């Protein structure tokens, strides 16, 4: 079964690479999301996460009205094919120290999953298996 296909958010928010950090932060706040896909000429070139905002902008005292998100985004987008397993996605996220992972289908970007998505999956999957174990 294609578990990543069930977990992937294909309705991702994107923002142009020339946008300000303030505009990006407002969009993340308004949409209640933790990341934005950064685009240039309609092509996905990076990702801006709450972690990027905190560690690369706020901690450095950058002015959110003047800083362009292309200067603090993470690029390239680390991704995995939709046919891979949630366990493989988890290992990749852990190994790269990231909380958002791009999902591709035959090399084309189709969406994103987050650590939160994987936590929900593992909770349901492993609690389900655990409930089948005999109780002592």
mmCIF file with all atom_site columns, N, CA and C in Angstrom, residues 5 9 21 23 32 39-40 47 51 56 70 74-75 85 95 99 122 125 130 133:
data_model
loop_
_atom_site.group_PDB
_atom_site.id
_atom_site.type_symbol
_atom_site.label_atom_id
_atom_site.label_alt_id
_atom_site.label_comp_id
_atom_site.label_asym_id
_atom_site.label_entity_id
_atom_site.label_seq_id
_atom_site.pdbx_PDB_ins_code
_atom_site.Cartn_x
_atom_site.Cartn_y
_atom_site.Cartn_z
_atom_site.occupancy
_atom_site.B_iso_or_equiv
_atom_site.pdbx_formal_charge
_atom_site.auth_seq_id
_atom_site.auth_comp_id
_atom_site.auth_asym_id
_atom_site.auth_atom_id
_atom_site.pdbx_PDB_model_num
ATOM 1  N N  . UNK A 1 5   ? 1.389  8.152  -0.108  1.00 0.00 ? 5   UNK A N  1
ATOM 2  C CA . UNK A 1 5   ? 0.326  8.737  -0.915  1.00 0.00 ? 5   UNK A CA 1
ATOM 3  C C  . UNK A 1 5   ? -0.850 9.160  -0.033  1.00 0.00 ? 5   UNK A C  1
ATOM 4  N N  . UNK A 1 9   ? 0.519  15.933 1.730   1.00 0.00 ? 9   UNK A N  1
ATOM 5  C CA . UNK A 1 9   ? -0.343 17.096 1.549   1.00 0.00 ? 9   UNK A CA 1
ATOM 6  C C  . UNK A 1 9   ? -0.046 17.643 0.157   1.00 0.00 ? 9   UNK A C  1
ATOM 7  N N  . UNK A 1 21  ? 10.282 38.288 4.247   1.00 0.00 ? 21  UNK A N  1
ATOM 8  C CA . UNK A 1 21  ? 10.084 37.385 5.368   1.00 0.00 ? 21  UNK A CA 1
ATOM 9  C C  . UNK A 1 21  ? 8.781  37.711 6.091   1.00 0.00 ? 21  UNK A C  1
ATOM 10 N N  . UNK A 1 23  ? 5.984  38.894 4.821   1.00 0.00 ? 23  UNK A N  1
ATOM 11 C CA . UNK A 1 23  ? 4.869  38.340 4.045   1.00 0.00 ? 23  UNK A CA 1
ATOM 12 C C  . UNK A 1 23  ? 4.765  36.827 4.227   1.00 0.00 ? 23  UNK A C  1
ATOM 13 N N  . UNK A 1 32  ? -2.018 28.785 9.240   1.00 0.00 ? 32  UNK A N  1
ATOM 14 C CA . UNK A 1 32  ? -1.696 27.842 10.318  1.00 0.00 ? 32  UNK A CA 1
ATOM 15 C C  . UNK A 1 32  ? -0.865 26.672 9.808   1.00 0.00 ? 32  UNK A C  1
ATOM 16 N N  . UNK A 1 39  ? 9.050  29.398 -4.688  1.00 0.00 ? 39  UNK A N  1
ATOM 17 C CA . UNK A 1 39  ? 9.076  29.204 -6.140  1.00 0.00 ? 39  UNK A CA 1
ATOM 18 C C  . UNK A 1 39  ? 9.771  30.362 -6.848  1.00 0.00 ? 39  UNK A C  1
ATOM 19 N N  . UNK A 1 40  ? 10.276 30.048 -8.018  1.00 0.00 ? 40  UNK A N  1
ATOM 20 C CA . UNK A 1 40  ? 10.848 31.051 -8.922  1.00 0.00 ? 40  UNK A CA 1
ATOM 21 C C  . UNK A 1 40  ? 10.408 30.665 -10.324 1.00 0.00 ? 40  UNK A C  1
ATOM 22 N N  . UNK A 1 47  ? 12.400 25.610 0.331   1.00 0.00 ? 47  UNK A N  1
ATOM 23 C CA . UNK A 1 47  ? 11.342 25.565 1.332   1.00 0.00 ? 47  UNK A CA 1
ATOM 24 C C  . UNK A 1 47  ? 11.723 26.528 2.458   1.00 0.00 ? 47  UNK A C  1
ATOM 25 N N  . UNK A 1 51  ? 11.547 26.886 11.349  1.00 0.00 ? 51  UNK A N  1
ATOM 26 C CA . UNK A 1 51  ? 12.919 26.754 11.836  1.00 0.00 ? 51  UNK A CA 1
ATOM 27 C C  . UNK A 1 51  ? 13.849 27.704 11.103  1.00 0.00 ? 51  UNK A C  1
ATOM 28 N N  . UNK A 1 56  ? 17.641 31.455 11.193  1.00 0.00 ? 56  UNK A N  1
ATOM 29 C CA . UNK A 1 56  ? 18.387 32.217 10.194  1.00 0.00 ? 56  UNK A CA 1
ATOM 30 C C  . UNK A 1 56  ? 18.011 33.691 10.130  1.00 0.00 ? 56  UNK A C  1
ATOM 31 N N  . UNK A 1 70  ? 14.459 34.257 -0.154  1.00 0.00 ? 70  UNK A N  1
ATOM 32 C CA . UNK A 1 70  ? 15.426 33.423 -0.870  1.00 0.00 ? 70  UNK A CA 1
ATOM 33 C C  . UNK A 1 70  ? 16.769 33.387 -0.155  1.00 0.00 ? 70  UNK A C  1
ATOM 34 N N  . UNK A 1 74  ? 15.686 27.040 2.797   1.00 0.00 ? 74  UNK A N  1
ATOM 35 C CA . UNK A 1 74  ? 16.505 25.842 2.648   1.00 0.00 ? 74  UNK A CA 1
ATOM 36 C C  . UNK A 1 74  ? 16.363 25.363 1.209   1.00 0.00 ? 74  UNK A C  1
ATOM 37 N N  . UNK A 1 75  ? 17.489 25.115 0.575   1.00 0.00 ? 75  UNK A N  1
ATOM 38 C CA . UNK A 1 75  ? 17.476 24.712 -0.817  1.00 0.00 ? 75  UNK A CA 1
ATOM 39 C C  . UNK A 1 75  ? 18.668 23.798 -1.081  1.00 0.00 ? 75  UNK A C  1
ATOM 40 N N  . UNK A 1 85  ? 8.460  4.168  1.749   1.00 0.00 ? 85  UNK A N  1
ATOM 41 C CA . UNK A 1 85  ? 7.706  3.894  2.978   1.00 0.00 ? 85  UNK A CA 1
ATOM 42 C C  . UNK A 1 85  ? 7.803  5.054  3.964   1.00 0.00 ? 85  UNK A C  1
ATOM 43 N N  . UNK A 1 95  ? 17.984 11.768 9.436   1.00 0.00 ? 95  UNK A N  1
ATOM 44 C CA . UNK A 1 95  ? 19.359 11.884 8.963   1.00 0.00 ? 95  UNK A CA 1
ATOM 45 C C  . UNK A 1 95  ? 19.731 13.287 8.502   1.00 0.00 ? 95  UNK A C  1
ATOM 46 N N  . UNK A 1 99  ? 12.225 18.788 9.296   1.00 0.00 ? 99  UNK A N  1
ATOM 47 C CA . UNK A 1 99  ? 10.880 18.495 9.771   1.00 0.00 ? 99  UNK A CA 1
ATOM 48 C C  . UNK A 1 99  ? 9.842  18.461 8.650   1.00 0.00 ? 99  UNK A C  1
ATOM 49 N N  . UNK A 1 122 ? 2.561  6.740  12.582  1.00 0.00 ? 122 UNK A N  1
ATOM 50 C CA . UNK A 1 122 ? 3.168  5.751  13.468  1.00 0.00 ? 122 UNK A CA 1
ATOM 51 C C  . UNK A 1 122 ? 2.285  5.468  14.681  1.00 0.00 ? 122 UNK A C  1
ATOM 52 N N  . UNK A 1 125 ? -0.547 3.235  13.263  1.00 0.00 ? 125 UNK A N  1
ATOM 53 C CA . UNK A 1 125 ? -0.030 1.953  12.781  1.00 0.00 ? 125 UNK A CA 1
ATOM 54 C C  . UNK A 1 125 ? 0.481  1.090  13.933  1.00 0.00 ? 125 UNK A C  1
ATOM 55 N N  . UNK A 1 130 ? 0.089  -2.980 18.247  1.00 0.00 ? 130 UNK A N  1
ATOM 56 C CA . UNK A 1 130 ? 0.186  -3.240 19.686  1.00 0.00 ? 130 UNK A CA 1
ATOM 57 C C  . UNK A 1 130 ? -1.095 -3.786 20.268  1.00 0.00 ? 130 UNK A C  1
ATOM 58 N N  . UNK A 1 133 ? -1.347 -7.578 20.105  1.00 0.00 ? 133 UNK A N  1
ATOM 59 C CA . UNK A 1 133 ? -0.488 -8.390 20.960  1.00 0.00 ? 133 UNK A CA 1
ATOM 60 C C  . UNK A 1 133 ? -1.296 -8.886 22.159  1.00 0.00 ? 133 UNK A C  1
#
